[in-house]
Structure formats: structure tokens, C-alpha cells
Amino acid sequence: MHDESRRIEERVQRLHDQRIKTAVYAATVPFEVGAWQAPGEPVPFEEAAAASYEPFAMGTPWGPPWGTTWFRMRGQVPAEWAGKRVEAVIDLGFTGDWPGNQAEALVHRTDGTPLKAVNPLNQYVPIAHPARGGETVDYLVEAASNPDILADDFARPTPLGDKRTAGDAPLYTFRSADLAVLDEEVWHLDLDVQVLRELMLELGAHDPRRHEIAHALDRAMDLLDLDDVSGSAPAVREALKPVLSKPAHASAHTVSGVGHAHIDSAWLWPIRETKRKTSRTFSNVTSLAEEYEDFVFACSQAQQYAWVRDHYPQVWARIRESVEKGQWVPVGGMWVESDGNLPGGEAVARQFVHGKRFFMDHFGIETKGVWLPDSFGYNAAYPQIAKLAGNEWFLTQKISWNQTNTFPHHTFWWEGIDGTRIFTHFPPVDTYNARFSGEEMARAVRNYQEKGGASRSLAPFGWGDGGGGPTREIMERARRLANLEGSAKVVVEHPDAFFAKARAEYPDAPVWVGELYLELHRATYTSQARTKQGNRRSEHLLREAELWATTAALHAPDYAYPYEELDRLWKTVLLHQFHDILPGSSIAWVHREAEAEYARVARELRALITEALAALGTGGPRVFNTSPCDRAEVIRSADGTPAYVDVPASGSAPLTDARPPHPVTVDGRVLDNGLVRVEVAEDGTLASVYDLGARREVLAEPGNLLRLHTDLPNHWDAWDIDKHYRNRYTDLLDASSVTVVEQDPLLGAIRVERDFGKGSKITQTITVRAGSPRIDFETDIDWHESEKILKAAFPVDLRAAHSSAEIQFGHVQRPTHTNTSWEAARFEVSGHRWVHIGEPGYGVAVVNDSTYGHDVSRTVREDGGTTTTVRLSLVRAPRIPDPEADQGRHRFTYALLPGARIEDAVAEGYALNLPLRVAEAAGAPEPVVSVEGEGVTVEAVKLADDTSGDVVVRLYESRGGRATGVLRTAFPLAGAQITDLLERPLQDADLTGGGVALALRPFQILTLRLRRG
């Protein structure tokens, strides 16, 4: 037989694209359309319904950036269409090949009932099946003209990312709005041909099945009447039945399809638009559920459900109905799909607390798994946090984007820093927007790493980011691929069902230990520094508010614990931890609003803290310490005078001026407090840091070296930092002034000012305080650079085999060498409040109050000594998607801590982020709880969420070793229980001598519920 593959493939493609696809709609009549441009922000349906509509012709430009245009569409079903399947088909002028953020619309009946959305790949609205001739159709369509920020793959900066700079020129040209007859036989033929053709093209040239399909398609095309596609479609479909009905091989891979519509809670659109995206997508999904009984849709992010509940009650009612039928599946159990690295430990716990409670309260469902397909890496504490929240499985996808190394597993046990393991799956289809194309099915099988051990994977299917979610076409593909020779088998099912089968099939799956580091998007640890600082400040203010509110509730009978306020503020902070807000990868509008929200949150939390402390009574000034560690340090009183105070952990003390053992002396540019001697060079760097107790020089080279690098990654400016950034840089060594600005027995400070670049300026105040080896760098930057990154380097005379960086409820160790490609790929990493390096007998920590990105490297000097350098990433200047990202003022503090052990780094990390607070208070309440024993760190103190008055304490082992101790309370203790994160009892705690006995394994998290006597 001659090889006619090319002729057949080209023939099938042309006939499908030009004849079959174009005949799907057998007849059309246009709607009569009127338009009304909503002024400003979106308006309620009632306002739009009462508006005056002007006639609107097809082919007319419409839609200023971020605008809302309401269209009134009226039509009548022709009499001859009676008994047919009639739909509305609307093309708003969709552009590009991305079904996500661009023109989108929600179609309403005239009574305000939302029907269904219109999206680029989901343009129909069902009217009747069968239709009645003469039936009138009257719709109000809310159309959003969102700009396509992703156009040209982010090739250039755009002003469209903020309504203030986007202009008002129309973005789209309305193409068509029609009543149409869906020719179901042609529609099914279209899908038959698509599925077979795509399968054929993925099979090997020597695979008999490829040629069988090709010749079957060729013969079927002979039956297609080009002058009567509709009339000949049944015969063509009949001819294709034999190749569509051949069953898959017994050993074929099984793909569990789960409907999905990944909606970023903000990204290339503001939060206000996400609220509308959810209504549009969720109306599509509930409509599809009515059409396909076998449809299953998994949806995460409790916040998005709450928006629909509050703003679209009719869509909410349909969601509840679909949940009851088992077609709609709440998953993930988090308030939003948060970033996987940057939120603090307690914040990650609250993501689960608020998310899981929402699903239990509104649907009676406890989610069983973590659904985080798109976050930019996952911290090594996740397995324990997830399990303590009642989860059994973990799903992610983004690791497929690795720049250097291919992750070796798709189904595995993930082991966290404490030893907890959770069953984890990483879909080999390499997308969370699958459509069951032939290419996707082949890729899933080809990629799957577990061949021979397991035989199934999961594929989330549906168009995301406002693309409308799953479609009927995708469901039809799934049905055709359920059992088709040459392809993996598709079964649409609940993700819990997939994980149960996968675990039963592969109980001895391999183990991955430690963080799931994404070898890409490393700049998300640094971009949009003010957003990150807002998050860090909010997390710590929430801790303060809960502690002092609990203290007031225990000691002030008239004080009411602010349950509702704290719940609301937590949810605001959790929302902004979404994986495109906190990482700094959103448009300008998003980050502008985030900064305003953080400022509001801070004001409200400070007011709550002030109210709680005032409830303790008035009197002389007292110092309040929210940190879990005892503190003896220098603070400033109300008039700015420094004072040395000694305050217990989570407690208070009078503001008295005790005297430390050694005063601070200032001699020229040398600061000395008896613990460290710091010499500032003429250029403003640290010439020397001498540890007087250890009798050793800390620095191998000048410290606090500020280095400005050119920073233009290959792609994804706000997301990525590529290794070549290191090759071009300028050291900022020209200080315009180096001045002593404080000279007191309790503290000495030198201010260094630098001008550089395009009008940027840095002012740093280097401070040494009595009684502490910590050297602070209070930094004020007026930043006007473009495509740059600023780093601060501390080259330390240490041979450190690894660095330790704080993460949620513990820390991770990372090698300082680059023996393998896995180590070399970690050239930029994340950490929270501190980074520690050390050699036996000596260590140094770098502490910060709002930065996350850093790198640690090691070199050997000519004298044989080793220099280990810690460099903090301070601020970037990407231009896409926000052309003005990070421009303007930044204020933050970082610090060098010589002679530090891990426990010292922990303590100073809390101290820097939780400044001592001075307030007028007459009472001297004991700390609500105190811990006897080393290594046990209290992370949260609050009243139980059920308003019972029980006290909830969350603590963890922070050094990486075993810890024992006793938790004491300032109130009579009637009982204690160990609970999960949702404060549900697991077992009774052991009581000893009026306290709770503690025995923790390394990095173990423990939640205690304490009943008051």
C-alpha cells in the first residue's frame, strides 16, 4: 500500500475546519441589540435594567479598558425552527488565542436571573430544546472590556494594568449576536473528527492504529456531501463508529478528569473583576451540570464562594444544588490558593481554618485534600500543616515548569521537616486547564514517571482565568476517550476517588523529603516589596491583637473579645496572600489596592491592640512584649529617650531604665558595646565586625555591601530572576555622607547616605545597642531604577556547609555548594525572618523585618580560609506587568547577628518583627501562658473560635531537635486537650504540677485547647 498519510491528514483538516465546523449552526438570525455604557465601576443589575439603551450595530467598537457595557438583546425564534435546538451565540469581538482575561460577559434574563456567561471558547447560551416557534428572547448582557495584559506574551510594558493609566479607547469590536439552530448531528461529527484526527497525529508512524484511523477518516470524508453537510453527517458518523468503538488496551493509562476553572483571585485584573469572573464561570459550570449528569467540577478558594454568596445569590443557590447532587466538589480547604513560600506559619494554618470551616458550615463537607496547582513552590512545613488540618492528599502542578531539573515523580509521599508524610500527586498532563486533546493525552502518558508501579493520573480540565471553565465540547471529548484504542482512558470523577485509587494501587510510592522548590519564578520572593511588607506587618499585628485581646478578656470583666473583627481582618490578610498578589506578579491596580488594604488593616489592628491594653487599666507606662522570648533590650520612651528594659515573653514590665553591664561607646566611626565592635569604613560599608566575646573577626570582606545588578530575565519580568543577573553590577561605594547621629550609653548610630542610578537614594542608619550583639541597618530607599535588583551582602569568615532559613514553624537547611544541578538551581531562595550560617562552635544570622529572597554562596580564599556570603534581595524594578513596580519609597530594617545559634536567630527574628510596645496600663498581668523548657516556641495565643472562652495556644519546636517542657497558665487550668488546627480535640493533654507537660519531636506543631477553671 502506498503511503498517503499526508494527503489524508491535509484533507481531513481542511474538511473539518472549513466545512464541518462551519456547519455546526444550521441557521441564524441576528438579535436586535441596544447598548448602555455604565459610568465608572460596575453597577447592580437593577440600575442597568432601568437605563436607556441606544441602538447598537454589529461591527461597532465598544469597551474602554476596564469598562462595563450593558447590551440589551431581543429576538424571536422563527416559526420554522420549532422543535429544533436553539441557542444564542454571541461574539463580543474576542481576540488572541487566550480564553482568559479579555472580553467576558454574563447573560441575564430581564428579571435579573443570571443564565450563563459568554467567553471566547464558550459563546452559546441555551434557549430551548425543543424550541417553540415565535418564542421571544430578551436578555440583558453585562459585558466587561478587560484588556488583554498578556498580549504578545508580555513582550513590552503596558499602561493597561491600571484604570488610572489605561485610557478610554475602545478595545473590542462586536462581531455578532444571533439566535441560532445547533445542528446536533454536525456538532457531534465535528467532535468525532477532532478526537480521531488528534489521536491519529499522536500515534507513531509505524503504529497500525494510526493508519487504521487515517483510512477510516478518508473513507468517511468520501461520504461528506459538501453541498449538504447536515444531511450527510449521519452517514459520516456511522462510518466512523468502528474506529471510535474499539476499546483501549487493558494496560492503558487511566486519566481521572476533574472539571476545573482556575480563577486567579487577582492577577492581570483587580479583585473587583474576580468577583465577576466567579459569577460568570460558576454560572457556566452549573449550567453544564444540568446538561451532563456525569460532570464533576472541583472548585477551591472559599473566598470566591463567599463573593458569589454575597453578590450573586441565584448562582450561589445553583452551586448548593450542584453540591448536593455530587457534581460540584469543594476542594483545597483554603481561603485562597495562597503562595506556597511567603505566608507565615500561622497564616498558612489560618488559610485552612477559615477555608475548611467555610465548606463545612455551608455545605456540610470537610475537604480532604490540598489543591494548589499554580503556586510558585511549596514550603517543607506543608505536609504537617496539611495533615493537622485534616487533609489526606496534596495536589500541585507548577513544578512541571522547572527550568533546570525534571521532577522525578508524579505520585509520591511528600515528607516535611518534622517527618510528616502526605500522599501527593503531580499531574503529568502538565496543565491545570486541560481539554483532553490528543496531544495532552499523549503527553500525560509519555511524562508519567510511575510506569510499572502505577497506572493512573489526574487531569484538571476546563478554561481558567475567566475562560469559562469546562465546556460541553470537553465533556464530549471525555466521553469519546473513555475507552478508545490508542489513547489513555478518561474517567470523570471526584478527586477524592482518584486519590483513594492511586494510594491503593501505589502504597509504597517513593518519598520526596523537604521543600518542593520551583526552579523558576524566584523573583517572586522580592517583587513588589511594599506588598510583602504589608503582609509581614499584618501577620505580626494579628498576633499582637490576639494575644493582648486574650489577656484583656482574662483580666477585664467588661472587655469583649473582638471575634468578628479578627475574623474579618484575618480573611483580608489571607486573601492578599493569593499566589499572584503576595508574590508581586499582578498588575499595578492590584498592588495599589493591596497597599491601601494593608494600611487599613494596620490601623484597625492597632486600634484593637490599644483597646485591649487600655482595658487593663490606666497608670504608668508599661512595656509589652508580644514575642515568645524573654527580652532585655533598648527601646525609646515617648519623648525619644532610650531606655533599657527587661520584659518576659508574652508579658509586660514597667518602663524603667535599667543599666546594661557595658555602655555603648562611639569613637569616630567605631561603635562598641562590649559584645561587638563595629567599624564603618569611609565608603559606608562595614570595615570590621569583631565579636569581643568570641575574640574573632566576623567579616572576611567589607560587609553590608550594596550591589546594584542589571536584572532582565528571559521571560516573566515580575516573576523571574535568571542567573545571568550576577554578571553585570555596580557596587555602591560612593557615600555622600557618613555621620554619627546617636551617641548615648544605650545606643550608638551612624548614618550613611548614598545617591546612585537614576535619581535613587539610600539612607541607612547603622545602630548598635547596649546589651545586644545585633547590628541593625534601618534602611530608607527612594527607588527610581528600572530593570535592576539591589542586594546587600555579608561575606562572613565561616566555612558553612549549609545555610538555614526560617520557614513556617521551623527552618530548612540548604547546601552552600553546587555539586549537582539541583543545588545549582537554588541560586535564589526564600526565607522568613532569618538566615543562619555556621561552622562547629560559631554561627552568624542575618535577620530581617520584611524581605524574603536571598542567596548564600561559598568561596575559598587564597589564605585557605572560607568565605560564606549571605546576600539579601532588597528591592527590584521589573516593568511587566506593572511598569512602575516598586518605584518610590521603601523603609525596612535588617540586621547582622554575630555569634548566633539557631535559637538566637529565632529570638531575634521575633524581636525585630515584634517591636516592644509602650502603653499606659495600671495592671501588671502575668503572661497568659509561659513555657518552661528550651526549644518550645509559642506561635499564637487566642480565645477559641467557638466563643466558649477556652484559650487556644499553638506552639512548635523551633531548633530542629527534641524538646520537653511545661506550659504554665496565668489562670486556673481545669483541663487541656491536644487539637487539630481547627481546634477539634484529638486527645487529652498530659497535666503535671498545674501545667501541661510538653514533649515535642523536631519541628512538631502542637495546638492546645485550655479550659479555664
Tab-separated table of C-alpha atoms in Angstrom, residues 15 41 96 240 309 367 473 485 686 761 778 798 935 940 966:
chain	number	residue	atom	x	y	z
A	15	LEU	CA	-12.843	19.486	5.516
A	41	GLU	CA	-17.221	50.935	38.222
A	96	GLY	CA	-5.970	36.359	20.565
A	240	LEU	CA	-16.527	6.369	11.891
A	309	ARG	CA	-22.851	34.076	48.021
A	367	THR	CA	-12.449	18.714	52.210
A	473	GLU	CA	-17.092	20.037	23.994
A	485	GLU	CA	-7.848	2.160	21.471
A	686	LEU	CA	31.407	47.684	57.387
A	761	LYS	CA	18.871	57.486	47.204
A	778	GLU	CA	17.469	50.815	59.279
A	798	LEU	CA	32.923	30.921	58.147
A	935	GLY	CA	13.151	24.886	72.077
A	940	ALA	CA	-0.300	32.019	68.758
A	966	VAL	CA	5.840	22.551	80.800
